XYZ file of C-alpha atoms in Angstrom:
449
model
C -12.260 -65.915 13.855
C -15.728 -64.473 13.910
C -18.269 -64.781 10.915
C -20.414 -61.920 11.917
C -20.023 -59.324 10.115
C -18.743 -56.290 11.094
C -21.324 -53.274 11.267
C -20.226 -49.604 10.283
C -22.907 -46.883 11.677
C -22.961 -44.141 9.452
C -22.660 -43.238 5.463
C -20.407 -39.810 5.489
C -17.067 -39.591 4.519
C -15.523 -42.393 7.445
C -18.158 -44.518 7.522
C -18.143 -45.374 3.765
C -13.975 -45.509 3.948
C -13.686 -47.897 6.791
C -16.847 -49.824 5.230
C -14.584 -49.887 1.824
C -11.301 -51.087 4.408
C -13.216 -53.733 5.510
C -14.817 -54.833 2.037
C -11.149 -54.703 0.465
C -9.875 -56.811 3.352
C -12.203 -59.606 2.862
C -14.877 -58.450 5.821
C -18.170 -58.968 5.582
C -19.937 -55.472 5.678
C -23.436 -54.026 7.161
C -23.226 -50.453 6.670
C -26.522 -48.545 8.241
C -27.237 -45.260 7.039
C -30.011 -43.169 8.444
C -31.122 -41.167 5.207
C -33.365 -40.456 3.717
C -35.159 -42.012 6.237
C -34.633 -39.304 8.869
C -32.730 -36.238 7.015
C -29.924 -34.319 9.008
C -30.093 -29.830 9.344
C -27.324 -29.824 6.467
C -27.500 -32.868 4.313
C -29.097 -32.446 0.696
C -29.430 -36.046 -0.651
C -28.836 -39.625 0.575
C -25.938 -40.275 -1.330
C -22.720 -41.829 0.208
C -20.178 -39.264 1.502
C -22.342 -36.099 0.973
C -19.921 -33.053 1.099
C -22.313 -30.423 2.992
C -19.908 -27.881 3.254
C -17.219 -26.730 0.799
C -15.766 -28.636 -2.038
C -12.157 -28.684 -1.106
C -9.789 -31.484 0.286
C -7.249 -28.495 0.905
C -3.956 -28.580 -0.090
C -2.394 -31.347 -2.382
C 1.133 -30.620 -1.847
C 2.348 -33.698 0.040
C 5.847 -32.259 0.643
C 4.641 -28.942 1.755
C 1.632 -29.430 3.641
C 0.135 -32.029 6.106
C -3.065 -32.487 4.328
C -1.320 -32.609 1.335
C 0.711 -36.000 2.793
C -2.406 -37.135 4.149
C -3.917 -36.756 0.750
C -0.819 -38.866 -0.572
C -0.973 -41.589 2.510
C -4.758 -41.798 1.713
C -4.096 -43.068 -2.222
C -1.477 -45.236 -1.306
C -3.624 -46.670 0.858
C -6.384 -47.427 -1.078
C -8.960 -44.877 -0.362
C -12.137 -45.071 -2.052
C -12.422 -41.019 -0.815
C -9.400 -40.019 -2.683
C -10.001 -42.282 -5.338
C -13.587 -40.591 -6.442
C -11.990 -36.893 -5.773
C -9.076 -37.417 -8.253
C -11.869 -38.713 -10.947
C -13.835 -35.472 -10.106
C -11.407 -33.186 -9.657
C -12.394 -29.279 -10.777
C -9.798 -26.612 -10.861
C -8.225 -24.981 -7.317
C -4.048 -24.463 -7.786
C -2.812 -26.066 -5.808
C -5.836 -27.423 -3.740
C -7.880 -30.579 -4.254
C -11.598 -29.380 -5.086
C -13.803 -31.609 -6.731
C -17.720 -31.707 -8.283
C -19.335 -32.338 -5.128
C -22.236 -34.240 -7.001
C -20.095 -36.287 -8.905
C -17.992 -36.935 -5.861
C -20.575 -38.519 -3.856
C -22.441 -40.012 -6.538
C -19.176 -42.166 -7.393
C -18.903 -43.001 -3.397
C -22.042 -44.204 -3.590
C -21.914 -46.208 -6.638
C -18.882 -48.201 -5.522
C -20.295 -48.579 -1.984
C -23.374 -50.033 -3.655
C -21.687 -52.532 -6.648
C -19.661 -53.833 -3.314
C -20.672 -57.307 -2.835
C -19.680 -57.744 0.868
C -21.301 -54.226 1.706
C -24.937 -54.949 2.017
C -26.635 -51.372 3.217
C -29.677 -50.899 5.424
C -31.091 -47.051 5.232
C -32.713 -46.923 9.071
C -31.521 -44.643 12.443
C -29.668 -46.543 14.413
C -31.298 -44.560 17.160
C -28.946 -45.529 20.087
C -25.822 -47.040 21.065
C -25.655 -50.470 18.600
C -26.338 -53.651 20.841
C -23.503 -56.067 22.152
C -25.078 -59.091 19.821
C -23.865 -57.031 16.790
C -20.238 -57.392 18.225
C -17.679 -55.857 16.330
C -19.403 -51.944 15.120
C -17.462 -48.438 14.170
C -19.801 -45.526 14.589
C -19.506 -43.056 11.833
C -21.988 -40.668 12.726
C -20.434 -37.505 11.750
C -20.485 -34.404 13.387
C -24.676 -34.587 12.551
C -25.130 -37.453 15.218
C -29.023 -37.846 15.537
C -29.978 -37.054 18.995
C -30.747 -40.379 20.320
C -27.533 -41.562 19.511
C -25.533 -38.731 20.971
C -27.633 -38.984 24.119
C -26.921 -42.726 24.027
C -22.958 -42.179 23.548
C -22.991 -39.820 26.864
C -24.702 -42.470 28.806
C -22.331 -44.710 27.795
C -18.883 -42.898 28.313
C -20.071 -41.018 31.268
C -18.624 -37.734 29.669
C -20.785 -34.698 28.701
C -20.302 -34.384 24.831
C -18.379 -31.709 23.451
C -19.674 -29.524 20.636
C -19.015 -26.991 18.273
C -20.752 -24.708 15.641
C -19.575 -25.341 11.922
C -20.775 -22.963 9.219
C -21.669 -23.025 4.999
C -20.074 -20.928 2.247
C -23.259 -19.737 -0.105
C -22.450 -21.121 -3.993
C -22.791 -18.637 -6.421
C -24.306 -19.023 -10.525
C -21.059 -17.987 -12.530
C -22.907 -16.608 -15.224
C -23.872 -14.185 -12.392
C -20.809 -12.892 -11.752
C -19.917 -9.402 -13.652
C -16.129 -10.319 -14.807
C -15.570 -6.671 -16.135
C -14.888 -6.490 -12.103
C -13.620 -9.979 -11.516
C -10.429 -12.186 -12.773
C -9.114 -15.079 -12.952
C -6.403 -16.024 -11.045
C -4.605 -18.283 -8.289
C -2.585 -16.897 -5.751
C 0.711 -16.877 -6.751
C -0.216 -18.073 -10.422
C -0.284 -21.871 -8.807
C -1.617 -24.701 -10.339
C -2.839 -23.443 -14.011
C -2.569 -19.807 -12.308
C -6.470 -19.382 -13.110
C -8.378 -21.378 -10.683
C -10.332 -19.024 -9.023
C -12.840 -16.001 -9.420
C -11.473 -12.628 -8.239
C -13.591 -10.103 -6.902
C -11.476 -6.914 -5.752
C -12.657 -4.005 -3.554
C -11.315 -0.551 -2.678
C -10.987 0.763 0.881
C -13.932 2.201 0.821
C -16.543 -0.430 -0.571
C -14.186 -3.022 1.995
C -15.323 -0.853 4.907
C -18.942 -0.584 3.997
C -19.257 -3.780 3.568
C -17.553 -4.935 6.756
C -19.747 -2.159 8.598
C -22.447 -3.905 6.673
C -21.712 -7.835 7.400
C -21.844 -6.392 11.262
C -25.018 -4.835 11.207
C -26.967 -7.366 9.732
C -29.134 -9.901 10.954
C -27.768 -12.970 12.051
C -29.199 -16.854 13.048
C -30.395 -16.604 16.554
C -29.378 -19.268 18.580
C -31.442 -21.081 20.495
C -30.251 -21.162 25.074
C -28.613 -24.449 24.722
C -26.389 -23.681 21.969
C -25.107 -20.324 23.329
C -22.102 -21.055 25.140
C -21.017 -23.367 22.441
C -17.495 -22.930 20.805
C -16.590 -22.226 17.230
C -14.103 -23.746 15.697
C -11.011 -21.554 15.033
C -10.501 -23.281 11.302
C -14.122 -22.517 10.061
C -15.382 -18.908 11.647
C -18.104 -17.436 10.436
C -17.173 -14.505 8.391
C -19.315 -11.716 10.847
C -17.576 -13.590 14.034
C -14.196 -12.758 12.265
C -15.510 -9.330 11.373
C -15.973 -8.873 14.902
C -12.615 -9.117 16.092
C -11.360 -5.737 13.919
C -11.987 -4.052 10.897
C -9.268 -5.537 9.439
C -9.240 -9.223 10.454
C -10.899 -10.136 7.117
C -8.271 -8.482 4.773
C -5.435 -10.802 7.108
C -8.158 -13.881 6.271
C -10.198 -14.983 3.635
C -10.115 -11.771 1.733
C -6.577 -10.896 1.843
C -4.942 -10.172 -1.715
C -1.509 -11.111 -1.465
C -0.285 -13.133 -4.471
C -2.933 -11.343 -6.745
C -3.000 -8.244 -9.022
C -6.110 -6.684 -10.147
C -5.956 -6.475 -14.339
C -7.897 -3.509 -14.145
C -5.313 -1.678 -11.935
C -1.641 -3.663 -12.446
C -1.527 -3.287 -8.900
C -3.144 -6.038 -5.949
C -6.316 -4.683 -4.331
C -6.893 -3.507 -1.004
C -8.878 -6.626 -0.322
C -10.679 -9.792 -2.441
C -13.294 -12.133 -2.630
C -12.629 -15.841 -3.844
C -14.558 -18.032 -5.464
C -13.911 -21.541 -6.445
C -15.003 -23.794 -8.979
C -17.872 -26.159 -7.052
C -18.800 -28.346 -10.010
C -17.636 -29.946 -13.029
C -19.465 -28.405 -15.676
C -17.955 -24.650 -14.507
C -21.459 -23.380 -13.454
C -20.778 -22.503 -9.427
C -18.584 -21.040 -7.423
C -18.591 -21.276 -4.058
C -17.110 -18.030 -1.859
C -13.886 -19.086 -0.137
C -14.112 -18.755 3.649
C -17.652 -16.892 3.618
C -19.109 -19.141 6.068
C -21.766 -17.110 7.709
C -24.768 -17.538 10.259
C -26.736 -14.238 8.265
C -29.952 -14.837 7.943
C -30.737 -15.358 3.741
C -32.229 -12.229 3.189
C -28.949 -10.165 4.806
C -26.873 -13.093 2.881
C -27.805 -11.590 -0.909
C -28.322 -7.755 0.790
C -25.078 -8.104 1.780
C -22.565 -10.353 -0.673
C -24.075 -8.020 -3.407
C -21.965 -5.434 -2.161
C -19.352 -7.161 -3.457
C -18.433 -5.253 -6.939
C -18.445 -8.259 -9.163
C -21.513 -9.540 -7.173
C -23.911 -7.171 -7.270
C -26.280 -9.083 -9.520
C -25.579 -12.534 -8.018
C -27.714 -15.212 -8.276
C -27.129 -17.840 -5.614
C -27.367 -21.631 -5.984
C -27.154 -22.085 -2.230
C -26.857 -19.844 0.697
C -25.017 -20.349 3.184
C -25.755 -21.674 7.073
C -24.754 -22.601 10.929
C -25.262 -25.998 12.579
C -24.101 -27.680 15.619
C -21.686 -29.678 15.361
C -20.967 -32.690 18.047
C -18.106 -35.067 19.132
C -16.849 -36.962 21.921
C -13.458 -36.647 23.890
C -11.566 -38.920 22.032
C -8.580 -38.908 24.516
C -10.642 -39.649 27.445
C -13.009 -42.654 26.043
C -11.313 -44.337 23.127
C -8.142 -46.420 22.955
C -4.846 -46.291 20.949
C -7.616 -48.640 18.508
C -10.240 -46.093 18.327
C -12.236 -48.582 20.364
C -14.238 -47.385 22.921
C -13.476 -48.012 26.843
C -16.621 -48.365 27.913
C -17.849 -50.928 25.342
C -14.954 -52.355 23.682
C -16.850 -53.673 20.699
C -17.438 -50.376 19.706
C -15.016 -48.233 17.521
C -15.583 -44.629 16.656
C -14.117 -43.168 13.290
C -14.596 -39.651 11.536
C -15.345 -35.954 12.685
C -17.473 -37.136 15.762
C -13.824 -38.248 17.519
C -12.736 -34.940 17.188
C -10.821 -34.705 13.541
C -11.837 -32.074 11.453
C -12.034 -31.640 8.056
C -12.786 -34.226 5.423
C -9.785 -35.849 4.532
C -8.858 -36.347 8.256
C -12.580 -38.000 8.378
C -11.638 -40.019 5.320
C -7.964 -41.055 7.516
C -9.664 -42.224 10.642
C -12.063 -44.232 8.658
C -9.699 -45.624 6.890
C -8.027 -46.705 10.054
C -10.750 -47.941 11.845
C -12.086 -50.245 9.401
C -8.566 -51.961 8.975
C -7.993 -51.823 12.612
C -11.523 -54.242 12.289
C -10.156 -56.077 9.667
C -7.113 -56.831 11.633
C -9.756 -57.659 14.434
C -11.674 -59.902 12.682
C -9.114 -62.312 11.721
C -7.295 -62.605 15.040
C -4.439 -60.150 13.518
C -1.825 -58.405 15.973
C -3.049 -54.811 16.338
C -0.532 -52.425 14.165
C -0.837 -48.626 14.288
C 0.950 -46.828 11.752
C 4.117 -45.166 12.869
C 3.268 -41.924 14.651
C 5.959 -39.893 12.580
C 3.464 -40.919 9.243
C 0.166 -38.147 8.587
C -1.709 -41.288 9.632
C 0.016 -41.928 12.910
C 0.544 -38.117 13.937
C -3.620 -37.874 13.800
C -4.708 -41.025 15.295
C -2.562 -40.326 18.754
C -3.751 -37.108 18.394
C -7.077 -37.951 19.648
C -6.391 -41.395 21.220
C -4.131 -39.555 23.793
C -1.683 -37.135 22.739
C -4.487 -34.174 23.132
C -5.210 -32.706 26.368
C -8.749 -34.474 27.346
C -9.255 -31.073 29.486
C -8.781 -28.885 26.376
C -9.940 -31.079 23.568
C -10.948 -29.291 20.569
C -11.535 -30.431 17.315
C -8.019 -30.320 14.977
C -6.880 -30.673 11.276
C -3.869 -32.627 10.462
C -0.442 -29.860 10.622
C 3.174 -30.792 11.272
C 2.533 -29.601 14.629
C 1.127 -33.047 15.681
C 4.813 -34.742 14.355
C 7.036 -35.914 16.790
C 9.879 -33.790 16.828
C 12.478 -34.130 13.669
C 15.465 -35.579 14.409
C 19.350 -34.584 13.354
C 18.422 -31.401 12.397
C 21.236 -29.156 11.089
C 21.918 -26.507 13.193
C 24.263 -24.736 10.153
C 22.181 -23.550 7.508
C 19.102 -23.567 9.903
C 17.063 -21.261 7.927
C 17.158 -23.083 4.728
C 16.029 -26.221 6.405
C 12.743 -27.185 4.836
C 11.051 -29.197 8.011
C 8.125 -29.754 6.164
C 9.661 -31.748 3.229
C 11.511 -33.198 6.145
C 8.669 -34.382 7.953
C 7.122 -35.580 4.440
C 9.955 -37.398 3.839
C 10.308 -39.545 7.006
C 6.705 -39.705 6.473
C 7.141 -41.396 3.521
C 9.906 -44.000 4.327
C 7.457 -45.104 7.168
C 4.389 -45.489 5.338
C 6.109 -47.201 2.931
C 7.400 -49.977 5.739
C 3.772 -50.150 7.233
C 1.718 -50.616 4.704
C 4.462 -53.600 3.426
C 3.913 -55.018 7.255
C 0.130 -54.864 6.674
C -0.057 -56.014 3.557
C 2.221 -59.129 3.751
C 0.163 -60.047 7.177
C -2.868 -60.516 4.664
C-alpha cells in the first residue's frame, strides 16, 4: 500500500467527484485547481463544479431515459454531484435543473469541510510528474494550453476538439407573459416548468431570416476546421441547414397549446428556470456564436421578448479532448504513463452527468488502486459500464467524437419477445437489467472495503 496521496488535477464536475470517491474511500486527497489563479474563456467564479453552460442534468426518468439511470446509478453511488443538484433543484418536468449558484457553492463547501481533501489553487501547467504517482486529470474540456500541449506529447496523438456553445439567461421580470405561458411539454412534472414564448409563421420566418443574417463570432485559422458537436449546435448553424430545422429542434411546439389561441403554435421559445429564487430563465437550446449586439437585436424578435433584459449572453469556445479509445485503458489509465488516469469531458463524455460518472469511476478505480484492490469495472449492461467502454474501447478511435450516455451504448437485450414486439418497452428493459447489476456491483465493492 502506498501513503502518498493520490492527486486529482482539476476542480469541474469529475475532478471534485472522483476527489469526493477517493475522500469517502479513505484516500488521502490533493486536489489542484487552477482558478482563480489563471481564469478559463467560460468560467465565472472559482467555485467547485462551476456549471458554465446550461443548468440542466437532462432527463430524470431512470426507466425511460439513459441519463435518467445514470442520474439514479450516480445517487446510489454516492455522488456528491447528484447529491448538491437534488438540494438545489428548480423546476424543469421532468428534467433535473438546478440553481447553478447554489449548486456549485454546495460542491464547494463539501469539497472544502473534507478533511482528507486538502486543495492547492495553482496551473498544473503540464503533464503531473512521476514522483506524484498515482494522479487523475480532470481538466475539463477548458484544458489550459500547456497542459493540452503536454498530453499530445505524451500520447503521441494530435488532440481532438470541438466547439461547445452558451444559452443567454434572461431577467423574468423581462419577459411580457400577456405573450408567454407556462407550461411543460406534455403537462410533465407540475405541467408548468417552463416559459412559453409562441410565434406565428410569419414572425418564425423573420426571425430565422434574421438569426442568418446576423453577425456571428469570427473564428480565428486554427479553429476553422474544427467540429461541432451534434448534441449542442449553435442555433444559426442549425438555422443553416433549412428554414425549418429549428421548428423540428429546440423550438418545436408539440406537447404545448398557446392559451391565447387553444391551439399549439407554429413554433416556441423555451425558457427554463436557472435559479432558485425564480429570477432567470435561460433559453432552451439557443446556444449561439452571435456576436452580443445581434444576440439582443435578434432574441427580441421573439414576441414575449421584445423588451428582454439579459443576465448573460450567450457564447462559443473550444472545446478539447483526447482519444480515449486509443490512449487510455479499460481503467481510464493512461498507456503512455500508467500513473496517470483521465476522468470527465476531456476523455470524450459529454454532458455533465456523464462528467460526474467518469469521475466517479476514476477516483474509485484509485481507491481500489491504492489499497492493492483487484480492479472491478461495473458490468457493461449498467449506465456506468455502457459509458466507460464506450471510450476505453468500444468507440471507433478513427471516428471518435464526443457522446452522451443513450441505450445505444447497451449491449444488446437479451430474450426479447418476438410476440407483442411493439409493446416491448426496451428502455425499461435496459433500466431494469441495469438495475439488478448495479445493485450486485456496488454490494461486490462495498463488501471489498
Amino acid at each position: 500500500m502506498t501513503q502518498k496521496p493520490v492527486h486529482v488535477v482539476g476542480g469541474g464536475l469529475a475532478g471534485s467527484e472522483a476527489a469526493w470517491a477517493l475522500a469517502k474511500a479513505s484516500v488521502p486527497v490533493i486536489l489542484h485547481e487552477m482558478r482563480p489563479v489563471r481564469g478559463t474563456e467560460a468560467h465565472q467564479t472559482p467555485k467547485f463544479a462551476e456549471l458554465v453552460c446550461s443548468n440542466s442534468f437532462r432527463s430524470d426518468e431512470w426507466e425511460a431515459n439513459a441519463v435518467g439511470l445514470l442520474h439514479r446509478e450516480l445517487r446510489l453511488s454516492g455522488s456528491l454531484v447528484l447529491k448538491a443538484a437534488d438540494a438545489h433543484r428548480v423546476p424543469a418536468g421532468a428534467a433535473l435543473a438546478v440553481d447553478r449558484e447554489g449548486f456549485s457553492q454546495a460542491v464547494t463547501d463539501a469539497i472544502e469541510a473534507e478533511p482528507l481533501i486538502e486543495i492547492r489553487r495553482e496551473e498544473v501547467a503540464g503533464l503531473p510528474p512521476e514522483e506524484w504517482g498515482s494522479t487523475i486529470v480532470a481538466t475539463g474540456p477548458l484544458t489550459s494550453p500547456a497542459l493540452a500541449q503536454a498530453i499530445r506529447e505524451a500520447t503521441g496523438e494530435d488532440s481532438l476538439a470541438f466547439f461547445d456553445a452558451i444559452a443567454p439567461i434572461v431577467h423574468k421580470d423581462s419577459i411580457d407573459f400577456s405573450k408567454a405561458w407556462l407550461q411543460s411539454r406534455w403537462d410533465k412534472g407540475d405541467g408548468k416548468d417552463y416559459v412559453n414564448c409562441a410565434m406565428d409563421k410569419e414572425q418564425y420566418e423573420a426571425f430565422i431570416a434574421a438569426l442568418l443574417a446576423g453577425e456571428k463570432t469570427e473564428f480565428k485559422d486554427w479553429e476553422k476546421d474544427t467540429p461541432y458537436f451534434e448534441g449542442c449546435l449553435p442555433i444559426e448553424v442549425m438555422a443553416e441547414r433549412g428554414v425549418e430545422t429549428l421548428r423540428f429542434g429546440p423550438m418545436k411546439p408539440v406537447g404545448l397549446r398557446d392559451p391565447a389561441t387553444e391551439r399549439r403554435p407554429y413554433a416556441v421559445v423555451q425558457l427554463r428556470q436557472d435559479n432558485a429564487l425564480g429570477t432567470l430563465f435561460n433559453m432552451v437550446g439557443f446556444q449561439t456564436k452571435l456576436k452580443h449586439g445581434e444576440q439582443a437585436r435578434v432574441f427580441r424578435m421573439i414576441p414575449a421578448l421584445a423588451n428582454a433584459e439579459f443576465a448573460r449572453l450567450g457564447g462559443i469556445h473550444r472545446n478539447t479532448f483526447i482519444n480515449s479509445p486509443r490512449v487510455l485503458d479499460a481503467g481510464l489509465r493512461l498507456k503512455a504513463r500508467p500513473n496517470l488516469r483521465f476522468a470527465g469531458q476531456v476523455t470524450g463524455v459529454e454532458g455533465y452527468v456523464e462528467s460526474a460518472a467518469i469521475g466517479l469511476l476514476a477516483g474509485r478505480f484509485a481507491a481500489d488502486e491504492y489499497f492493492g484492490r483487484p480492479f472491478a469495472p461495473p458490468p457493461p449492461v449498467t449506465a456506468f459500464g455502457a459509458l466507460l467502454a464506450h471510450i476505453t474501447g468500444g468507440g471507433d478511435a478513427k471516428t471518435f467524437q464526443p457522446m452522451n450516455c443513450n441505450f445505444g451504448l447497451f449491449p444488446p437485450l437479451e430474450n426479447v419477445p418476438t410476440k407483442g414486439k411493439k409493446h416491448f418497452d426496451r428502455k425499461k428493459a435496459h433500466a431494469h437489467r441495469a438495475a439488478e447489476a448495479l445493485d450486485a456491483w456496488l454490494g461486490r465493492s462495498e463488501a471489498a472495503q
